[in-house]
Short mmCIF file of C-alpha atoms in Angstrom, two decimals:
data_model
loop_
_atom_site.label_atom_id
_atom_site.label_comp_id
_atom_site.label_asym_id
_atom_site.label_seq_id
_atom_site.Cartn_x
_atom_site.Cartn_y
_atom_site.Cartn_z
CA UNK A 247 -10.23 -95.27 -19.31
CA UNK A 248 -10.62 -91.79 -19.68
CA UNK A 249 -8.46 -88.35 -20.61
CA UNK A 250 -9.19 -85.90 -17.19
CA UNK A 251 -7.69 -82.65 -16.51
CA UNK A 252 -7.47 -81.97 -12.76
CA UNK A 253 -6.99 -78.04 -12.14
CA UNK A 254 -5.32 -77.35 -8.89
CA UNK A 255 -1.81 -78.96 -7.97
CA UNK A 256 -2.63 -78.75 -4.13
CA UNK A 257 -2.88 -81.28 -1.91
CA UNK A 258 -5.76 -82.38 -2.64
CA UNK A 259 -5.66 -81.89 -6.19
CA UNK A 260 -2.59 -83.70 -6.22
CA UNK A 261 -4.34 -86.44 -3.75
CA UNK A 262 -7.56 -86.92 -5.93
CA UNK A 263 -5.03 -87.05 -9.39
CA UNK A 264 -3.55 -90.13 -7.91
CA UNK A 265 -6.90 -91.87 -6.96
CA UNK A 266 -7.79 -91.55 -10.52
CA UNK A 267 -4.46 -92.77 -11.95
CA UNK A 268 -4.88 -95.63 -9.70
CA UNK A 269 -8.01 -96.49 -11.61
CA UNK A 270 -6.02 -96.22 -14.73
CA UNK A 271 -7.03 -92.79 -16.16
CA UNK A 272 -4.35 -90.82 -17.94
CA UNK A 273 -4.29 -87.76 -15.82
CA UNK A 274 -3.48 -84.32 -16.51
CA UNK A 275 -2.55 -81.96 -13.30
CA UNK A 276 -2.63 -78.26 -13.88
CA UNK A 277 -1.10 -76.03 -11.85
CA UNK A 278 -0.32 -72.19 -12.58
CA UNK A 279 3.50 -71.93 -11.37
CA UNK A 280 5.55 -73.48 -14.16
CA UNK A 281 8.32 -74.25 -11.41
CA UNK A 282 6.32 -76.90 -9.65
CA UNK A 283 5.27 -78.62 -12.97
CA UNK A 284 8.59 -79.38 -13.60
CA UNK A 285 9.43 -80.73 -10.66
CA UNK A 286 6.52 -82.96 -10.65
CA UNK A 287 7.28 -84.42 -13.93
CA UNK A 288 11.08 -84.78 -13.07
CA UNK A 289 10.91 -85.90 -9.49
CA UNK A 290 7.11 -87.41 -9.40
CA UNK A 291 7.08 -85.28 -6.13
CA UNK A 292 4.81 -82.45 -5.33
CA UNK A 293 7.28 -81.15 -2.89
CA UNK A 294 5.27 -78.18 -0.95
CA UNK A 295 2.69 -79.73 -0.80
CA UNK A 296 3.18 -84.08 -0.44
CA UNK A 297 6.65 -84.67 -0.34
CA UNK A 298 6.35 -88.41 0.93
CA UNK A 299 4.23 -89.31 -1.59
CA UNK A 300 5.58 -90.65 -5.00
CA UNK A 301 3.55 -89.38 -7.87
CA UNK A 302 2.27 -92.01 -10.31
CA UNK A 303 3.22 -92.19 -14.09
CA UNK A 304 0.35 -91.53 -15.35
CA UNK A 305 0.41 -88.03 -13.73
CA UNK A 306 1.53 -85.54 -15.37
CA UNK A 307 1.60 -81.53 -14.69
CA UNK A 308 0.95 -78.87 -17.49
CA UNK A 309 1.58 -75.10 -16.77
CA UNK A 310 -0.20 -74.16 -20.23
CA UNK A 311 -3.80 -74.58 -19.39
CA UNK A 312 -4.98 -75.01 -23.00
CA UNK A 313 -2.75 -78.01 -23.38
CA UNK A 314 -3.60 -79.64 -20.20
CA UNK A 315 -7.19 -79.65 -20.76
CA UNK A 316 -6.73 -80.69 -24.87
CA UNK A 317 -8.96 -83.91 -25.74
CA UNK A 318 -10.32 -84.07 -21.94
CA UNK A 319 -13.41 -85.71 -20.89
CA UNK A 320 -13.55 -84.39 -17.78
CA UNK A 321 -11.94 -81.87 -15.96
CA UNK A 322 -11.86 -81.33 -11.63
CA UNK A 323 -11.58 -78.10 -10.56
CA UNK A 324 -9.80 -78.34 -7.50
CA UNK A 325 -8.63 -74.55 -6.65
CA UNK A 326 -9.16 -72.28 -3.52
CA UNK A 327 -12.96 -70.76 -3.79
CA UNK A 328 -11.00 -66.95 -4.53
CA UNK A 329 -9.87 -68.49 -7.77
CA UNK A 330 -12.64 -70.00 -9.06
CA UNK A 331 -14.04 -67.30 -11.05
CA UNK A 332 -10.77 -66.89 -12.40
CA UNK A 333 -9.71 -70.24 -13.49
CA UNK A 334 -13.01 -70.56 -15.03
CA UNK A 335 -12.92 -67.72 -17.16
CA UNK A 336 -9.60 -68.99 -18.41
CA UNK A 337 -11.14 -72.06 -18.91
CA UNK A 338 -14.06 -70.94 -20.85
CA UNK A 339 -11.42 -69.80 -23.32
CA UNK A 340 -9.63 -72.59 -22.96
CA UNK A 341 -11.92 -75.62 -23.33
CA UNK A 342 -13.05 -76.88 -27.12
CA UNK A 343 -15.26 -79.41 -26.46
CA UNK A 344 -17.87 -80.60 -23.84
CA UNK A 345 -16.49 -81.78 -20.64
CA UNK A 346 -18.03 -83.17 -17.53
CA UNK A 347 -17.32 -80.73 -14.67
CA UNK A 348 -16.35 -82.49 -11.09
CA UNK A 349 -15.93 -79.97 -8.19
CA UNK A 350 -14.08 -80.55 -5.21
CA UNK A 351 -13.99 -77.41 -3.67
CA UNK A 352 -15.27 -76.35 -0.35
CA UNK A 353 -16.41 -72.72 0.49
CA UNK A 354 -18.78 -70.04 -0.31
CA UNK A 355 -18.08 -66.82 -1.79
CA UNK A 356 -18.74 -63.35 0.79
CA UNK A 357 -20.88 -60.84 -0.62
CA UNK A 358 -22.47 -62.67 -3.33
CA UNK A 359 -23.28 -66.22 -1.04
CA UNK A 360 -22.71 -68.22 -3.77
CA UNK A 361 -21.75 -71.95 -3.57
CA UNK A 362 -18.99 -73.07 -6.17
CA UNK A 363 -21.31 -75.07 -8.57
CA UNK A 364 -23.03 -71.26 -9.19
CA UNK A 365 -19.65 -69.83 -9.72
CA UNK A 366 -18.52 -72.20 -11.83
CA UNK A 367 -21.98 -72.03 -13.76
CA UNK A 368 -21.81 -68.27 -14.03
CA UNK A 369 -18.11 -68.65 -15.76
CA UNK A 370 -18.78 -70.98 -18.13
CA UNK A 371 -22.11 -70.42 -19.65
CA UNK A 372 -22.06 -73.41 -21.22
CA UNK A 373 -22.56 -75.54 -18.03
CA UNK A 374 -25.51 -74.99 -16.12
CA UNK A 375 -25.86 -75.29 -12.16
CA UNK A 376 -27.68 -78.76 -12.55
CA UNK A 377 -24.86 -80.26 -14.84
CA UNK A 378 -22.02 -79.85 -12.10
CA UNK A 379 -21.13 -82.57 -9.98
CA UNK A 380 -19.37 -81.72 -6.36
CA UNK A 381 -17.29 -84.03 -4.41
CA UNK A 382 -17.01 -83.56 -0.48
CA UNK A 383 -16.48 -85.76 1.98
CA UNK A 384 -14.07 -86.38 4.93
CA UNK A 385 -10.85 -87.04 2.99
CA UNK A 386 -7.59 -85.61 4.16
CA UNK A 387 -5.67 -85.63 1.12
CA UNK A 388 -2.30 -86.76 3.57
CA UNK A 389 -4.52 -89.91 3.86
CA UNK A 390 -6.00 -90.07 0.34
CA UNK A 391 -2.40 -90.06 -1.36
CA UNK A 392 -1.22 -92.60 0.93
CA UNK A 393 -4.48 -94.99 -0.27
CA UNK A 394 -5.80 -95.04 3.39
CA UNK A 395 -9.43 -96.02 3.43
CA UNK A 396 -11.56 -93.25 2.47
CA UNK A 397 -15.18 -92.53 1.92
CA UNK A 398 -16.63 -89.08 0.16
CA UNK A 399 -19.98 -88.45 -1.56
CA UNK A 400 -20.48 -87.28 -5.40
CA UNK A 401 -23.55 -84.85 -5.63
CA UNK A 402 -25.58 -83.38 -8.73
CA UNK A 403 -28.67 -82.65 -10.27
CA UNK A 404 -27.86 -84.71 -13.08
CA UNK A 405 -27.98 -88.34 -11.69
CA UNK A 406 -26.12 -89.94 -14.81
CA UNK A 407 -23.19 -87.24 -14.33
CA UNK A 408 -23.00 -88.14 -10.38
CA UNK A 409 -23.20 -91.55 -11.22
CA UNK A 410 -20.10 -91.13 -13.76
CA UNK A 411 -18.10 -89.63 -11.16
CA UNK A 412 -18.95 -91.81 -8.44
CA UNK A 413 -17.45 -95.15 -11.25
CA UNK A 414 -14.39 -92.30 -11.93
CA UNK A 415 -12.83 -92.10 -8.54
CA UNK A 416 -14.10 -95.85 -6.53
CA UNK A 417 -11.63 -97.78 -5.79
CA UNK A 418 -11.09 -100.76 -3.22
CA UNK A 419 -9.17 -97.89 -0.98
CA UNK A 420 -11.95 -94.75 -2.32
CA UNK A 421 -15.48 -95.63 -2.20
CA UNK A 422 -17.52 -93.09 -3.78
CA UNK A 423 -21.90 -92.51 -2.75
CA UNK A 424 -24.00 -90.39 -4.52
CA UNK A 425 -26.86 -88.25 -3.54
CA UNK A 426 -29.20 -85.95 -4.83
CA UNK A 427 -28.83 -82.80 -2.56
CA UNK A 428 -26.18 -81.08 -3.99
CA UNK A 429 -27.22 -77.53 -2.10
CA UNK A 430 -26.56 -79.71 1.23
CA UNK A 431 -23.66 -81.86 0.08
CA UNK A 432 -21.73 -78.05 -0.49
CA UNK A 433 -23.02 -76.19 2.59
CA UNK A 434 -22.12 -78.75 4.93
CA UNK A 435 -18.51 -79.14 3.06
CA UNK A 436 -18.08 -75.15 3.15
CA UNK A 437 -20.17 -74.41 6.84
CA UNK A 438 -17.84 -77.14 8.67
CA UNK A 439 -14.23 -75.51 7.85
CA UNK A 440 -16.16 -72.41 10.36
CA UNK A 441 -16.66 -75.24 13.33
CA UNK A 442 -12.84 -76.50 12.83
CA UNK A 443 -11.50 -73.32 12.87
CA UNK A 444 -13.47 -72.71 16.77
CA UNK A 445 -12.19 -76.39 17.16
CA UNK A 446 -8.42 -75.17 16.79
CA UNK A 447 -9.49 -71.81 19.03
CA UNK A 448 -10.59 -74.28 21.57
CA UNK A 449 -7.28 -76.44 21.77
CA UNK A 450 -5.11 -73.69 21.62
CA UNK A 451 -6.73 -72.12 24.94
CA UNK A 452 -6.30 -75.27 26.64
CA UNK A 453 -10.01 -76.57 26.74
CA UNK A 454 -10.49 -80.02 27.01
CA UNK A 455 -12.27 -83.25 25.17
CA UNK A 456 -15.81 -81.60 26.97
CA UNK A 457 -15.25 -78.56 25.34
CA UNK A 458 -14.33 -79.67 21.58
CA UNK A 459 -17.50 -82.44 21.88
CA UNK A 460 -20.14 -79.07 22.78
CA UNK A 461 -18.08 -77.21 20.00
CA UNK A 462 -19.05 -80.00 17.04
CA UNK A 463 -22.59 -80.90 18.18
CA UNK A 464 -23.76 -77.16 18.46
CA UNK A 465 -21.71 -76.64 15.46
CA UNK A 466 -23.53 -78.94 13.62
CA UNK A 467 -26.64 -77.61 14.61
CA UNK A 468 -26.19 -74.37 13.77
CA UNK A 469 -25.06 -76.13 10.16
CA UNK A 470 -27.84 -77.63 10.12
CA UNK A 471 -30.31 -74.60 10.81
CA UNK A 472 -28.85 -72.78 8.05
CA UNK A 473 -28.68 -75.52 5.66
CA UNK A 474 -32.74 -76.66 6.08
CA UNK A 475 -33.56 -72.43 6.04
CA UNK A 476 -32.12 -72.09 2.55
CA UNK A 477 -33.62 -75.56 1.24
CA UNK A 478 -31.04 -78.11 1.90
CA UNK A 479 -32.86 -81.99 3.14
CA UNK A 480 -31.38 -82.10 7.04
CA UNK A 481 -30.77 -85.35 6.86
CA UNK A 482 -27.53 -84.62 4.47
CA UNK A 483 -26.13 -82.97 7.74
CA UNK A 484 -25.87 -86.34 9.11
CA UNK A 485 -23.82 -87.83 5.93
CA UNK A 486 -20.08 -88.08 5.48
CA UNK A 487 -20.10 -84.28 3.60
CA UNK A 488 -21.90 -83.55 6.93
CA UNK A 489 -21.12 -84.98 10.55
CA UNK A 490 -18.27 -87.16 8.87
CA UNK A 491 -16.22 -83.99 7.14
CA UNK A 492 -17.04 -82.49 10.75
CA UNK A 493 -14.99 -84.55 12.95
CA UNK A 494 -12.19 -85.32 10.31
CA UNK A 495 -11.99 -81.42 10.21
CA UNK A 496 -12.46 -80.53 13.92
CA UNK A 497 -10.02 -83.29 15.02
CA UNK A 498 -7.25 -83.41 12.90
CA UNK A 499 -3.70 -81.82 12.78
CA UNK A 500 -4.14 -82.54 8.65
CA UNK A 501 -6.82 -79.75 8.76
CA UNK A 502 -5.46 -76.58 7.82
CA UNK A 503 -8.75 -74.60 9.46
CA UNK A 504 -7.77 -76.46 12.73
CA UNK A 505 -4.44 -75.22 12.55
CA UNK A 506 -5.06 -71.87 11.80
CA UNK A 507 -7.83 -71.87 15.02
CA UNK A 508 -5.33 -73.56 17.11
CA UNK A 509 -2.81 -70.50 16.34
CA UNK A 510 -5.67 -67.89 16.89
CA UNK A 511 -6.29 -69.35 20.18
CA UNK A 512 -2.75 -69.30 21.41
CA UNK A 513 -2.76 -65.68 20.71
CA UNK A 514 -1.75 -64.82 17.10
CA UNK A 515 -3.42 -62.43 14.72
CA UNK A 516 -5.06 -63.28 11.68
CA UNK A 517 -2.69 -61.86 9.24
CA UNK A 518 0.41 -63.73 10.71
CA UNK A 519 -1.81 -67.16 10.81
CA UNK A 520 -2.48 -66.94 7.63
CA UNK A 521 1.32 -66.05 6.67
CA UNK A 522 2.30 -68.91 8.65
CA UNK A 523 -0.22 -71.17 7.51
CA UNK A 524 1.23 -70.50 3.15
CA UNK A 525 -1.69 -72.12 1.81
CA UNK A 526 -5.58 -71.29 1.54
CA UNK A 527 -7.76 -71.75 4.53
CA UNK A 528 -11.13 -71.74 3.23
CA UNK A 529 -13.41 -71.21 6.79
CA UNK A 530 -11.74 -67.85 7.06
CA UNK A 531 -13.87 -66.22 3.27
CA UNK A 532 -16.52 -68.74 5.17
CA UNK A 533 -16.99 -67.33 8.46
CA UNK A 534 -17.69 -63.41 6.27
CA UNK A 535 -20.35 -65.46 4.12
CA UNK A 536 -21.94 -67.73 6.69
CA UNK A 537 -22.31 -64.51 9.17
CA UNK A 538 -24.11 -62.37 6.31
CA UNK A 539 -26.31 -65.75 5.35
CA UNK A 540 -27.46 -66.19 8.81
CA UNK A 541 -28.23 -62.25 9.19
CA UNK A 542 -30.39 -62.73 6.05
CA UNK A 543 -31.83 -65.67 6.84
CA UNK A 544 -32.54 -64.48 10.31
CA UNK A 545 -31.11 -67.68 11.56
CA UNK A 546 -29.48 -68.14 15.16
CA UNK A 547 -25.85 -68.83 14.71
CA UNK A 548 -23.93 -67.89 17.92
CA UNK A 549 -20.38 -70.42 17.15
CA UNK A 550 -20.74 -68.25 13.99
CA UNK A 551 -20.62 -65.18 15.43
CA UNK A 552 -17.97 -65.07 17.87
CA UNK A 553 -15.52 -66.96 15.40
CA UNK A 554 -16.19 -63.79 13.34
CA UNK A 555 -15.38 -61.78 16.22
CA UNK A 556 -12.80 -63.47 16.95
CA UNK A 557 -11.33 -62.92 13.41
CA UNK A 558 -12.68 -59.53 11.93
CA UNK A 559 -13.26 -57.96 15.37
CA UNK A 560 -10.08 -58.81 17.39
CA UNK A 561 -12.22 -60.14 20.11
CA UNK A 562 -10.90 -62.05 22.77
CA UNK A 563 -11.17 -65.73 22.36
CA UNK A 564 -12.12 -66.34 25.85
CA UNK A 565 -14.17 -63.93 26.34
CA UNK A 566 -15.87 -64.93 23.25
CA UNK A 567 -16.96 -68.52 24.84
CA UNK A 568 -17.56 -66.92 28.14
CA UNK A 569 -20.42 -65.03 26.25
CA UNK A 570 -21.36 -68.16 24.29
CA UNK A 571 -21.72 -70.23 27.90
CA UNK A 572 -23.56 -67.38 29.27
CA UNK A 573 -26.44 -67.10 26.73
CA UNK A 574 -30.08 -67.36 27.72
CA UNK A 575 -30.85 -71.38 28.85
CA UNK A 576 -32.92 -73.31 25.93
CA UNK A 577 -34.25 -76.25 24.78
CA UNK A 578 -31.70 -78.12 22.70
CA UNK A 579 -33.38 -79.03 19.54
CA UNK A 580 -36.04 -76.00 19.34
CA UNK A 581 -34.72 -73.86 16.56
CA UNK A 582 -34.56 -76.96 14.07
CA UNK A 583 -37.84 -78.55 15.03
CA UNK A 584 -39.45 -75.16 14.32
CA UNK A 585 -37.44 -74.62 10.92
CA UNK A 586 -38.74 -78.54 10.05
CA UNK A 587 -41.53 -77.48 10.87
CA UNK A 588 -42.32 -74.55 9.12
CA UNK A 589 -41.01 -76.45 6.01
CA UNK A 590 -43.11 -79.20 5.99
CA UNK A 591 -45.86 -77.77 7.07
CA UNK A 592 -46.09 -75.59 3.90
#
């Protein structure tokens, strides 16, 4: 049994800390308000966050970051994307001896259009890209805490560290793949939170089953395009970190990006979604970084594009899928066949 430090007292932090106390690791949950790691360790409730859920014993939450990740053999970093760079610098400080790093964190960073394995990388010198292990998958962590049957994939360049996550976290209610394509496994857990978010914009007009179906499939093609154009193998698209985290996220009330959509598309601004929402929703910092990585990439990604409107541009929602049903008529699966093309042709 091992010592791990999990760094992020979210949900899903909290969610993934009682997965691995199930399995019998003595778990360490860090969070940076000192308020809510008392009342974890006195109530064994994370109240804001899951307040049905009873917290195991072997949980237990540290404010002081050097003495939750003391003796650790591996530590999962587990915060909003816009902290990462942060919390890694403190844990660069921090940290005395070698740890394995576990990521379950999904987003990219605007401006720079870096995935979290090169932020964490660029923090912490000491770990290189390769090293890093993501999880992603489509786990709400409402269902996760509650040991509902859940399936997520564990992704690195080092297959004995993937490996050693994927025996960390299975469990007869957790099971745990692997795969190699870590570049895919993280774009299609940070590109789908942009598809949920149109999801929610599509409910909250009023559209129907029809229009939510169009919504994922073009969604995932346009995930797809920009995946394969940067070097990602397609067929991870099609895995649970792919179409699987798609659906979950584009059909559930757990998803936080499909709330905040739904709220945009019954007429709210941004800024009061987000205060109503109290908690990070990741496709938003997406949406910027996808819409400058398509420009670069000079790939076609209308769903994209008028969710950014939508949000940065105070466009009208329905006027924004009035343009998208209006565009020029197609064949369905040109842009990727020419993109798998081109690449394999080369």
């Amino acid at each position: 049994m091992e010592k791990v430090a999990v760094i992020g007292a979210g949900s899903w932090g909290t969610a993934l800390s009682i997965v691995l106390a199930d399995n019998g690791h003595e778990v360490r949950l860090w969070t940076h308000r000192l308020e809510q790691a008392e009342a974890i360790n006195k109530e064994k409730r994370n109240e804001k966050y899951l307040k049905e859920v009873e917290i195991p014993k072997k949980i237990r939450a540290y404010n002081n970051l050097n003495e939750a990740v003391e003796g650790v053999a591996t530590i999962i970093i587990v915060v909003p994307t816009k902290a990462i760079r942060e919390v890694c610098k403190q844990l660069q400080t921090a940290l005395k001896q070698k740890v394995t790093i576990i990521h379950a964190t999904k987003g990219i960073e605007p401006v720079t259009l870096k995935r979290v394995s090169q932020l964490i990388s660029e923090e912490m010198e000491q770990y290189s890209e390769e090293e890093i292990v993501v999880l992603s998958g489509p786990s709400h962590a409402e269902e996760v805490a509650l040991r509902q049957p859940t399936t997520v994939t564990v992704s690195s360049n080092n297959a004995k560290n993937a490996s050693y996550a994927q025996d960390l976290f299975i469990n007869d209610a957790f099971r745990v793949y692997t795969s190699p394509d870590i570049l895919g496994i993280e774009l299609g857990g940070a590109l789908k939170n942009i598809i949920a978010l149109g999801a929610g914009i599509s409910d909250g007009l009023g559209y129907g089953d029809n229009a939510k179906a169009a919504l994922i499939t073009r969604g995932l093609a346009e995930i797809a395009r920009l995946g394969t154009s940067l070097g990602a193998n397609p067929l991870s698209f099609l895995g649970l970190p792919g179409v699987g985290d798609l659906i979950v996220t584009c059909t559930s009330v757990h998803s936080r990006n499909w709330r905040a959509g739904n709220l945009l598309g019954k007429g709210y601004k941004l800024e009061d979604v987000l205060e109503k929402m109290g908690m990070a929703v990741e496709g938003v910092r997406t949406v910027k970084a996808a819409y400058q990585f398509a420009e670069e990439q000079n790939v076609e990604m209308p769903i994209t594009k008028g969710i950014y409107q939508i949000l940065f541009e105070e466009q009208d929602p329905k006027k924004v899928v009035e343009q998208l049903m209006s565009r020029t008529k197609r064949e369905e699966m040109d842009d990727l066949a020419s993109l798998l093309n081109e690449r394999y042709s080369q």
